[in-house]
Short mmCIF file of C-alpha atoms in Angstrom, two decimals:
data_model
loop_
_atom_site.label_atom_id
_atom_site.label_comp_id
_atom_site.label_asym_id
_atom_site.label_seq_id
_atom_site.Cartn_x
_atom_site.Cartn_y
_atom_site.Cartn_z
CA MET S 28 99.96 97.71 81.67
CA TYR S 29 100.66 101.18 80.35
CA ARG S 30 102.80 104.10 81.45
CA ALA S 31 100.84 106.70 83.39
CA SER S 32 100.59 110.15 81.86
CA PRO S 33 99.77 113.41 83.68
CA SER S 34 96.21 113.12 82.38
CA ASP S 35 95.90 109.68 84.00
CA LEU S 36 96.71 111.33 87.34
CA SER S 37 94.42 114.32 86.87
CA GLY S 38 91.32 113.94 89.00
CA ASP S 39 90.15 113.33 92.55
CA PRO S 40 92.97 111.55 94.47
CA VAL S 41 90.39 109.43 96.29
CA GLU S 42 89.07 108.10 93.00
CA LEU S 43 92.51 107.73 91.45
CA ALA S 44 94.24 105.98 94.37
CA PRO S 45 92.64 102.53 93.83
CA ARG S 46 93.73 102.73 90.18
CA LEU S 47 97.34 102.46 91.35
CA LEU S 48 96.74 99.11 93.09
CA GLY S 49 98.45 96.38 91.11
CA GLY S 50 100.44 98.96 89.16
CA ILE S 51 104.23 99.08 88.99
CA PHE S 52 106.34 101.85 90.49
CA ARG S 53 109.96 101.72 89.37
CA VAL S 54 113.05 103.69 90.33
CA ASP S 55 116.07 102.61 88.28
CA ASP S 56 116.62 98.86 88.75
CA VAL S 57 114.05 98.27 91.51
CA ALA S 58 110.35 97.86 90.71
CA VAL S 59 107.45 97.41 93.12
CA ARG S 60 103.92 96.16 92.44
CA LEU S 61 101.76 98.46 94.54
CA THR S 62 99.48 96.81 97.09
CA GLU S 63 98.61 99.67 99.46
CA VAL S 64 98.11 103.42 98.94
CA GLU S 65 96.49 106.40 100.69
CA ALA S 66 94.82 109.48 99.19
CA TYR S 67 95.41 113.04 100.44
CA CYS S 68 93.33 115.93 99.14
CA GLY S 69 95.27 119.04 99.97
CA LEU S 70 93.96 122.27 101.43
CA ALA S 71 90.62 120.94 102.69
CA ASP S 72 92.00 117.64 104.02
CA PRO S 73 92.96 117.80 107.73
CA GLY S 74 95.20 114.78 107.26
CA SER S 75 97.24 116.36 104.47
CA HIS S 76 100.58 118.14 104.75
CA ALA S 77 98.97 120.89 102.64
CA TYR S 78 95.97 121.38 104.94
CA GLN S 79 94.79 125.01 104.79
CA ARG S 80 98.03 126.30 103.27
CA LEU S 81 100.95 125.39 101.06
CA THR S 82 104.55 125.67 102.21
CA PRO S 83 107.76 125.54 100.17
CA ARG S 84 107.95 121.83 101.03
CA THR S 85 104.39 121.00 99.97
CA GLN S 86 104.17 123.29 96.93
CA ILE S 87 104.87 120.25 94.73
CA MET S 88 101.41 118.90 95.70
CA ALA S 89 99.87 121.77 93.74
CA GLY S 90 102.11 121.21 90.75
CA ARG S 91 101.46 119.25 87.61
CA PRO S 92 100.21 115.70 88.23
CA GLY S 93 102.75 113.00 87.51
CA HIS S 94 105.61 114.14 89.74
CA ILE S 95 106.74 112.63 93.03
CA TYR S 96 106.61 114.25 96.45
CA VAL S 97 109.21 112.82 98.86
CA TYR S 98 109.27 113.92 102.49
CA PHE S 99 111.23 112.98 105.61
CA SER S 100 108.95 111.62 108.31
CA TYR S 101 109.44 111.71 112.08
CA GLY S 102 113.17 112.26 111.61
CA MET S 103 113.49 108.57 110.72
CA HIS S 104 112.51 107.68 107.18
CA HIS S 105 111.42 109.00 103.81
CA ALA S 106 108.06 108.44 102.13
CA VAL S 107 107.05 108.87 98.49
CA ASN S 108 103.81 110.19 97.01
CA VAL S 109 102.54 110.55 93.47
CA VAL S 110 101.12 114.03 92.82
CA ALA S 111 97.51 113.64 91.63
CA HIS S 112 94.65 116.14 91.63
CA ASP S 113 92.06 118.00 89.60
CA ASP S 114 93.09 121.09 87.66
CA GLY S 115 93.76 123.95 90.07
CA GLU S 116 93.55 121.70 93.13
CA VAL S 117 96.11 120.11 95.49
CA GLY S 118 96.64 116.42 96.20
CA ALA S 119 98.83 113.35 96.28
CA ILE S 120 98.72 109.59 96.75
CA LEU S 121 101.04 108.04 99.33
CA LEU S 122 102.64 104.75 98.30
CA ARG S 123 102.44 102.62 101.43
CA ALA S 124 103.44 99.09 100.43
CA GLY S 125 104.12 96.69 97.60
CA GLU S 126 105.77 93.54 96.31
CA ILE S 127 109.22 93.79 94.75
CA VAL S 128 109.07 92.37 91.24
CA ASP S 129 112.53 93.43 90.05
CA GLY S 130 115.81 94.28 91.77
CA ILE S 131 115.12 92.47 95.03
CA GLU S 132 118.79 92.10 96.00
CA MET S 133 119.44 95.82 95.56
CA ALA S 134 116.34 96.56 97.63
CA ARG S 135 117.46 94.16 100.35
CA ALA S 136 120.95 95.68 100.45
CA ARG S 137 119.50 99.16 100.89
CA ARG S 138 117.16 98.06 103.67
CA ILE S 139 119.94 96.23 105.51
CA GLU S 140 122.34 99.15 105.14
CA LEU S 141 119.77 101.51 106.61
CA ARG S 142 118.93 99.14 109.46
CA LEU S 143 122.60 98.74 110.32
CA ALA S 144 123.08 102.50 110.28
CA ARG S 145 120.25 102.88 112.78
CA THR S 146 121.48 100.15 115.09
CA SER S 147 123.44 101.46 118.02
CA ARG S 148 127.11 100.51 117.93
CA SER S 149 126.78 99.66 121.59
CA THR S 150 124.58 96.67 120.76
CA ARG S 151 126.99 95.03 118.32
CA THR S 152 130.72 94.81 117.82
CA SER S 153 130.78 94.53 114.05
CA ASP S 154 128.49 94.50 111.04
CA SER S 155 129.52 90.91 110.36
CA GLN S 156 128.17 89.85 113.76
CA TYR S 157 124.90 91.68 113.18
CA SER S 158 123.36 90.83 109.83
CA PRO S 159 119.62 91.58 109.96
CA SER S 160 117.34 89.22 108.08
CA ILE S 161 114.38 90.84 106.33
CA PRO S 162 111.64 88.64 104.80
CA ASP S 163 110.84 89.37 101.17
CA THR S 164 107.29 90.39 102.08
CA HIS S 165 108.59 93.01 104.53
CA LEU S 166 111.11 94.70 102.24
CA THR S 167 108.59 97.27 101.02
CA ARG S 168 105.93 96.91 103.70
CA GLY S 169 105.17 100.38 104.99
CA PRO S 170 105.98 103.73 103.34
CA GLY S 171 109.38 104.16 104.98
CA ASN S 172 110.53 100.70 103.95
CA LEU S 173 109.22 101.19 100.41
CA ALA S 174 111.09 104.47 99.94
CA ALA S 175 114.26 103.00 101.45
CA ALA S 176 114.18 99.95 99.18
CA LEU S 177 113.82 102.25 96.17
CA GLY S 178 116.70 104.44 97.37
CA LEU S 179 114.54 107.57 97.56
CA THR S 180 115.45 110.68 99.57
CA ARG S 181 114.49 114.35 99.56
CA THR S 182 116.91 114.76 96.66
CA ASP S 183 114.32 112.99 94.50
CA ASP S 184 111.47 115.31 95.50
CA GLY S 185 109.74 116.86 92.50
CA ALA S 186 111.09 114.40 89.93
CA PRO S 187 108.79 113.70 86.96
CA LEU S 188 107.42 110.24 86.32
CA ASN S 189 107.81 108.55 82.94
CA HIS S 190 109.99 111.39 81.68
CA ASP S 191 112.27 110.61 78.76
CA ASP S 192 114.65 113.48 79.50
CA HIS S 193 116.18 112.87 82.93
CA ALA S 194 118.82 115.58 82.71
CA GLY S 195 119.79 116.81 86.13
CA LEU S 196 118.06 113.99 88.05
CA LEU S 197 121.07 112.34 89.65
CA ALA S 198 120.96 109.29 91.87
CA PRO S 199 121.62 110.25 95.50
CA ASP S 200 121.70 106.70 96.81
CA SER S 201 125.01 105.80 98.42
CA LEU S 202 124.88 102.29 96.98
CA ASP S 203 124.93 103.57 93.41
CA SER S 204 128.51 103.80 92.23
CA ASP S 205 127.92 106.28 89.42
CA THR S 206 125.94 109.43 88.76
CA ARG S 207 123.63 108.27 86.00
CA PRO S 208 120.33 110.16 85.83
CA ARG S 209 117.59 108.36 87.73
CA ARG S 210 114.58 106.76 86.08
CA TYR S 211 111.16 107.07 87.71
CA GLU S 212 108.25 105.16 86.21
CA LEU S 213 104.64 104.47 87.10
CA TRP S 214 102.76 101.80 85.15
CA LEU S 215 99.01 101.39 85.63
CA PRO S 216 97.12 98.12 85.17
CA THR S 217 95.06 97.93 81.99
CA HIS S 218 92.25 96.44 84.04
CA PRO S 219 91.97 98.19 87.43
CA ALA S 220 91.38 96.18 90.58
CA SER S 221 87.68 95.56 91.13
CA PRO S 222 86.13 97.03 94.31
CA ASP S 223 85.84 93.55 95.83
CA ALA S 224 89.61 93.03 95.41
CA TYR S 225 90.61 95.71 97.90
CA VAL S 226 89.55 97.22 101.21
CA SER S 227 89.26 100.85 102.23
CA THR S 228 89.97 101.99 105.79
CA GLY S 229 91.00 105.06 107.70
CA ARG S 230 94.49 106.31 107.02
CA THR S 231 97.23 104.74 109.12
CA GLY S 232 98.65 106.88 111.91
CA VAL S 233 96.80 110.07 110.92
CA SER S 234 95.75 111.92 114.06
CA GLY S 235 92.79 114.18 114.65
CA GLU S 236 89.88 114.70 112.30
CA GLY S 237 91.87 113.51 109.26
CA GLY S 238 92.22 110.08 110.84
CA ASP S 239 88.46 109.56 111.22
CA PRO S 240 87.78 106.34 109.24
CA GLY S 241 84.13 107.27 108.84
CA ARG S 242 84.86 110.57 107.10
CA TYR S 243 88.17 109.73 105.47
CA PRO S 244 88.29 106.01 104.51
CA TRP S 245 91.05 106.83 102.06
CA ARG S 246 93.52 104.00 102.61
CA PHE S 247 93.19 101.32 99.93
CA ALA S 248 94.84 97.90 100.13
CA LEU S 249 94.61 94.73 98.06
CA THR S 250 93.11 91.86 100.06
CA GLY S 251 95.14 88.75 100.80
CA GLU S 252 98.49 90.46 100.18
CA PRO S 253 101.22 89.67 102.75
CA THR S 254 103.05 92.88 101.81
CA VAL S 255 100.23 95.11 103.08
CA SER S 256 101.03 96.85 106.35
CA PRO S 257 98.52 96.51 109.20
CA TYR S 258 96.08 99.36 109.70
CA ARG S 259 96.86 101.28 112.87
CA PRO S 260 94.90 104.35 113.92
CA ALA S 261 96.85 107.19 115.46
CA ALA S 262 97.56 106.74 119.15
CA PRO S 263 95.19 108.86 121.24
CA LYS S 264 96.78 111.87 122.87
CA THR S 265 97.01 111.59 126.63
CA ARG S 266 96.94 114.46 129.06
CA PRO S 267 100.06 114.92 131.18
CA ARG S 268 99.64 113.82 134.76
CA SER S 269 99.24 116.62 137.24
#
């Protein structure tokens, strides 16, 4: 494997996304082997946050490739993307799932802490009586779980990958006891996954035209991987009853 450079992430996100499969994404002491990703192509992509226009939040998607875009989704969880696009274009690759290859206990502690925080106090009397069990294969299954296991929040948005000077990039995670600068790394496999080693489908949960699997089969997942999240199309909108 080799560390990804901005030039490695310069190009069409749809073509680059499968290159990330089998690669390693690391934040500090937790590393994940990527098994599922989705491509988003910016202004012309109806499934993208940057569709038709950029906002202060999505401006990072037009920035230099090789940074991360972290957003808060549905008021529940964070998700992390790698900025990737052609020169002068807009785009990013969503990291949807992976296998933890380093730091599994830290990842598990973060997931459990978050799950406990979301559990209503009315359903349990103490944390000791409610200790959720999370299988290893589910720790980073789905974009919200992956970001949580890595300790990522909006504070990390815009951070550079594989940057030797981390000045000012402080760890926001409550489980970290110090304020050491964070380390963000993306390693790409020397030999990319062959086309018969992964599947491409519509993007999970994307509504409207951008979720059309015929036009936008831009979700890529390694086959036979238990960490891959199931493909679910967006729920159809229903008309209110009169």
